[in-house]
mmCIF file of C-alpha atoms in Angstrom:
data_model
loop_
_atom_site.group_PDB
_atom_site.id
_atom_site.type_symbol
_atom_site.label_atom_id
_atom_site.label_comp_id
_atom_site.label_asym_id
_atom_site.label_seq_id
_atom_site.Cartn_x
_atom_site.Cartn_y
_atom_site.Cartn_z
ATOM 1 C CA UNK A 285 -28.329 15.244 -6.336
ATOM 2 C CA UNK A 286 -27.844 11.647 -7.510
ATOM 3 C CA UNK A 287 -30.460 10.463 -9.977
ATOM 4 C CA UNK A 288 -30.933 6.766 -10.623
ATOM 5 C CA UNK A 289 -31.101 6.085 -14.371
ATOM 6 C CA UNK A 290 -32.269 2.541 -13.623
ATOM 7 C CA UNK A 291 -35.447 3.583 -11.798
ATOM 8 C CA UNK A 292 -38.406 3.611 -14.225
ATOM 9 C CA UNK A 293 -40.567 5.267 -11.540
ATOM 10 C CA UNK A 294 -38.260 8.238 -11.020
ATOM 11 C CA UNK A 295 -39.461 11.804 -10.946
ATOM 12 C CA UNK A 296 -40.187 13.263 -14.354
ATOM 13 C CA UNK A 297 -38.967 16.653 -15.457
ATOM 14 C CA UNK A 298 -39.658 18.625 -18.591
ATOM 15 C CA UNK A 299 -37.086 17.926 -21.297
ATOM 16 C CA UNK A 300 -36.751 20.996 -23.511
ATOM 17 C CA UNK A 301 -35.173 19.141 -26.424
ATOM 18 C CA UNK A 302 -37.792 16.401 -26.723
ATOM 19 C CA UNK A 303 -40.571 18.721 -25.517
ATOM 20 C CA UNK A 304 -42.035 16.147 -23.153
ATOM 21 C CA UNK A 305 -41.890 15.018 -19.544
ATOM 22 C CA UNK A 306 -39.276 12.306 -18.984
ATOM 23 C CA UNK A 307 -37.470 10.761 -16.064
ATOM 24 C CA UNK A 308 -33.815 9.728 -16.341
ATOM 25 C CA UNK A 309 -34.688 6.115 -17.153
ATOM 26 C CA UNK A 310 -37.011 7.096 -20.011
ATOM 27 C CA UNK A 311 -34.475 9.562 -21.351
ATOM 28 C CA UNK A 312 -31.765 6.872 -21.420
ATOM 29 C CA UNK A 313 -34.087 4.437 -23.194
ATOM 30 C CA UNK A 314 -35.097 7.100 -25.717
ATOM 31 C CA UNK A 315 -31.478 7.985 -26.474
ATOM 32 C CA UNK A 316 -30.483 4.332 -26.847
ATOM 33 C CA UNK A 317 -33.388 3.736 -29.257
ATOM 34 C CA UNK A 318 -32.010 6.378 -31.622
ATOM 35 C CA UNK A 319 -29.097 4.270 -32.852
ATOM 36 C CA UNK A 320 -28.059 0.631 -32.767
ATOM 37 C CA UNK A 321 -24.412 1.759 -32.668
ATOM 38 C CA UNK A 322 -25.092 3.820 -29.564
ATOM 39 C CA UNK A 323 -26.827 0.870 -27.914
ATOM 40 C CA UNK A 324 -23.906 -1.419 -28.774
ATOM 41 C CA UNK A 325 -21.377 1.082 -27.384
ATOM 42 C CA UNK A 326 -23.436 1.494 -24.193
ATOM 43 C CA UNK A 327 -23.620 -2.269 -23.671
ATOM 44 C CA UNK A 328 -19.869 -2.624 -24.272
ATOM 45 C CA UNK A 329 -19.236 0.126 -21.736
ATOM 46 C CA UNK A 330 -21.303 -1.791 -19.186
ATOM 47 C CA UNK A 331 -19.439 -5.006 -19.994
ATOM 48 C CA UNK A 332 -16.083 -3.289 -19.505
ATOM 49 C CA UNK A 333 -17.199 -1.668 -16.245
ATOM 50 C CA UNK A 334 -18.310 -5.023 -14.874
ATOM 51 C CA UNK A 335 -15.013 -6.599 -15.997
ATOM 52 C CA UNK A 336 -12.878 -4.001 -14.209
ATOM 53 C CA UNK A 337 -15.070 -4.002 -11.105
ATOM 54 C CA UNK A 338 -15.370 -7.765 -10.600
ATOM 55 C CA UNK A 339 -12.443 -9.264 -12.520
ATOM 56 C CA UNK A 340 -9.658 -11.238 -10.843
ATOM 57 C CA UNK A 341 -6.088 -11.986 -11.826
ATOM 58 C CA UNK A 342 -7.029 -15.647 -12.458
ATOM 59 C CA UNK A 343 -9.761 -14.940 -15.020
ATOM 60 C CA UNK A 344 -8.689 -11.534 -16.388
ATOM 61 C CA UNK A 345 -6.880 -12.838 -19.475
ATOM 62 C CA UNK A 346 -9.734 -15.147 -20.526
ATOM 63 C CA UNK A 347 -12.451 -12.560 -19.934
ATOM 64 C CA UNK A 348 -10.426 -9.886 -21.730
ATOM 65 C CA UNK A 349 -10.041 -12.204 -24.749
ATOM 66 C CA UNK A 350 -13.840 -12.535 -24.926
ATOM 67 C CA UNK A 351 -14.259 -8.767 -24.674
ATOM 68 C CA UNK A 352 -11.591 -8.285 -27.334
ATOM 69 C CA UNK A 353 -13.451 -10.643 -29.685
ATOM 70 C CA UNK A 354 -16.643 -8.618 -29.116
ATOM 71 C CA UNK A 355 -14.789 -5.375 -29.842
ATOM 72 C CA UNK A 356 -13.354 -6.760 -33.079
ATOM 73 C CA UNK A 357 -16.782 -8.079 -34.202
ATOM 74 C CA UNK A 358 -18.408 -4.722 -33.575
ATOM 75 C CA UNK A 359 -19.806 -2.640 -36.433
ATOM 76 C CA UNK A 360 -18.787 0.553 -34.590
ATOM 77 C CA UNK A 361 -15.395 1.732 -35.876
ATOM 78 C CA UNK A 362 -14.533 3.453 -32.581
ATOM 79 C CA UNK A 363 -14.979 0.150 -30.737
ATOM 80 C CA UNK A 364 -12.707 -1.523 -33.296
ATOM 81 C CA UNK A 365 -10.060 1.135 -32.650
ATOM 82 C CA UNK A 366 -10.468 0.649 -28.905
ATOM 83 C CA UNK A 367 -10.019 -3.091 -29.468
ATOM 84 C CA UNK A 368 -6.640 -2.379 -31.051
ATOM 85 C CA UNK A 369 -5.694 -0.321 -27.997
ATOM 86 C CA UNK A 370 -6.669 -3.260 -25.779
ATOM 87 C CA UNK A 371 -4.445 -5.534 -27.896
ATOM 88 C CA UNK A 372 -1.523 -3.110 -27.474
ATOM 89 C CA UNK A 373 -1.971 -2.940 -23.681
ATOM 90 C CA UNK A 374 -3.250 -6.482 -23.059
ATOM 91 C CA UNK A 375 -0.478 -7.567 -20.696
ATOM 92 C CA UNK A 376 -0.641 -4.351 -18.689
ATOM 93 C CA UNK A 377 -4.432 -4.585 -18.338
ATOM 94 C CA UNK A 378 -4.197 -8.171 -17.083
ATOM 95 C CA UNK A 379 -1.412 -7.214 -14.661
ATOM 96 C CA UNK A 380 -3.558 -4.414 -13.241
ATOM 97 C CA UNK A 381 -5.621 -7.097 -11.462
ATOM 98 C CA UNK A 382 -2.648 -7.995 -9.262
ATOM 99 C CA UNK A 383 -3.545 -7.444 -5.590
ATOM 100 C CA UNK A 384 -0.774 -5.457 -3.897
ATOM 101 C CA UNK A 385 -2.425 -4.845 -0.538
ATOM 102 C CA UNK A 386 -5.379 -6.200 1.392
ATOM 103 C CA UNK A 387 -6.975 -4.466 4.339
ATOM 104 C CA UNK A 388 -10.079 -4.991 6.395
ATOM 105 C CA UNK A 389 -12.381 -2.028 6.854
ATOM 106 C CA UNK A 390 -15.242 -1.755 9.348
ATOM 107 C CA UNK A 391 -18.453 -0.424 7.852
ATOM 108 C CA UNK A 392 -19.699 2.524 9.929
ATOM 109 C CA UNK A 393 -23.356 1.788 9.242
ATOM 110 C CA UNK A 394 -23.607 -1.838 10.299
ATOM 111 C CA UNK A 395 -20.296 -2.496 12.093
ATOM 112 C CA UNK A 396 -19.350 -5.402 9.853
ATOM 113 C CA UNK A 397 -15.817 -5.865 8.594
ATOM 114 C CA UNK A 398 -15.242 -6.226 4.879
ATOM 115 C CA UNK A 399 -12.182 -7.003 2.824
ATOM 116 C CA UNK A 400 -10.770 -4.251 0.622
ATOM 117 C CA UNK A 401 -8.189 -5.229 -1.996
ATOM 118 C CA UNK A 402 -5.919 -2.642 -3.557
ATOM 119 C CA UNK A 403 -4.879 -3.392 -7.107
ATOM 120 C CA UNK A 404 -1.737 -2.395 -8.968
ATOM 121 C CA UNK A 405 -2.165 0.954 -10.728
ATOM 122 C CA UNK A 406 -0.062 3.791 -12.055
ATOM 123 C CA UNK A 407 -2.331 6.407 -10.485
ATOM 124 C CA UNK A 408 0.320 7.849 -8.151
ATOM 125 C CA UNK A 409 2.774 8.388 -11.008
ATOM 126 C CA UNK A 410 0.058 9.906 -13.181
ATOM 127 C CA UNK A 411 -0.859 12.227 -10.298
ATOM 128 C CA UNK A 412 2.763 13.330 -9.894
ATOM 129 C CA UNK A 413 3.069 14.018 -13.626
ATOM 130 C CA UNK A 414 -0.110 16.107 -13.506
ATOM 131 C CA UNK A 415 1.207 18.124 -10.564
ATOM 132 C CA UNK A 416 4.479 18.877 -12.348
ATOM 133 C CA UNK A 417 2.554 20.044 -15.429
ATOM 134 C CA UNK A 418 0.306 22.244 -13.277
ATOM 135 C CA UNK A 419 3.330 23.841 -11.597
ATOM 136 C CA UNK A 420 4.830 24.596 -14.983
ATOM 137 C CA UNK A 421 1.554 25.975 -16.368
ATOM 138 C CA UNK A 422 0.812 28.111 -13.312
ATOM 139 C CA UNK A 423 4.230 29.724 -13.542
ATOM 140 C CA UNK A 424 3.906 30.317 -17.307
ATOM 141 C CA UNK A 425 7.183 28.458 -17.719
ATOM 142 C CA UNK A 426 10.446 28.526 -15.818
ATOM 143 C CA UNK A 427 13.727 29.851 -17.189
ATOM 144 C CA UNK A 428 15.748 28.787 -14.171
ATOM 145 C CA UNK A 429 15.988 24.965 -13.987
ATOM 146 C CA UNK A 430 17.192 24.972 -10.377
ATOM 147 C CA UNK A 431 14.261 27.090 -9.229
ATOM 148 C CA UNK A 432 11.783 24.862 -11.138
ATOM 149 C CA UNK A 433 13.330 21.712 -9.652
ATOM 150 C CA UNK A 434 13.171 23.143 -6.121
ATOM 151 C CA UNK A 435 9.532 24.186 -6.590
ATOM 152 C CA UNK A 436 8.564 20.686 -7.814
ATOM 153 C CA UNK A 437 10.373 19.002 -4.924
ATOM 154 C CA UNK A 438 8.739 21.367 -2.443
ATOM 155 C CA UNK A 439 5.216 20.742 -3.776
ATOM 156 C CA UNK A 440 5.636 16.971 -4.092
ATOM 157 C CA UNK A 441 7.057 16.560 -0.569
ATOM 158 C CA UNK A 442 4.447 18.753 1.075
ATOM 159 C CA UNK A 443 1.955 16.769 3.170
ATOM 160 C CA UNK A 444 -1.536 16.628 1.660
ATOM 161 C CA UNK A 445 -4.302 18.252 3.730
#
């Protein structure tokens, strides 16, 4: 069941830890009031989510520079470390906003067409790497390279159901 943490009028349930009745919104607000660092990290997470959801290739570099400045100004050491990771992968992050395919999808509810852009990602390669690791782990290792290679090729070429 999906619970909306932004609905202040949501249904309250008994929270055993705080020993009171809270809805998801009140629980989030209570947790964020515990620490300024936690609040800052939560706000940065929201900023990053909005950046990746609504960013474009044209403004990605400028917006990422602003985010990077915020990360470096932060008092939270984990956000500073994440800022260094962003510096290391800056070009790749900006390039991830490149549109590689555009398609038009008809919404089943209202029948209206909407544009769906597909951005450049490494998700397929990451998926393949994960599958190879799972094959190796499920077999508890292979001693015969040829057999391992054939198993990987078989699994990767099998149509997905």
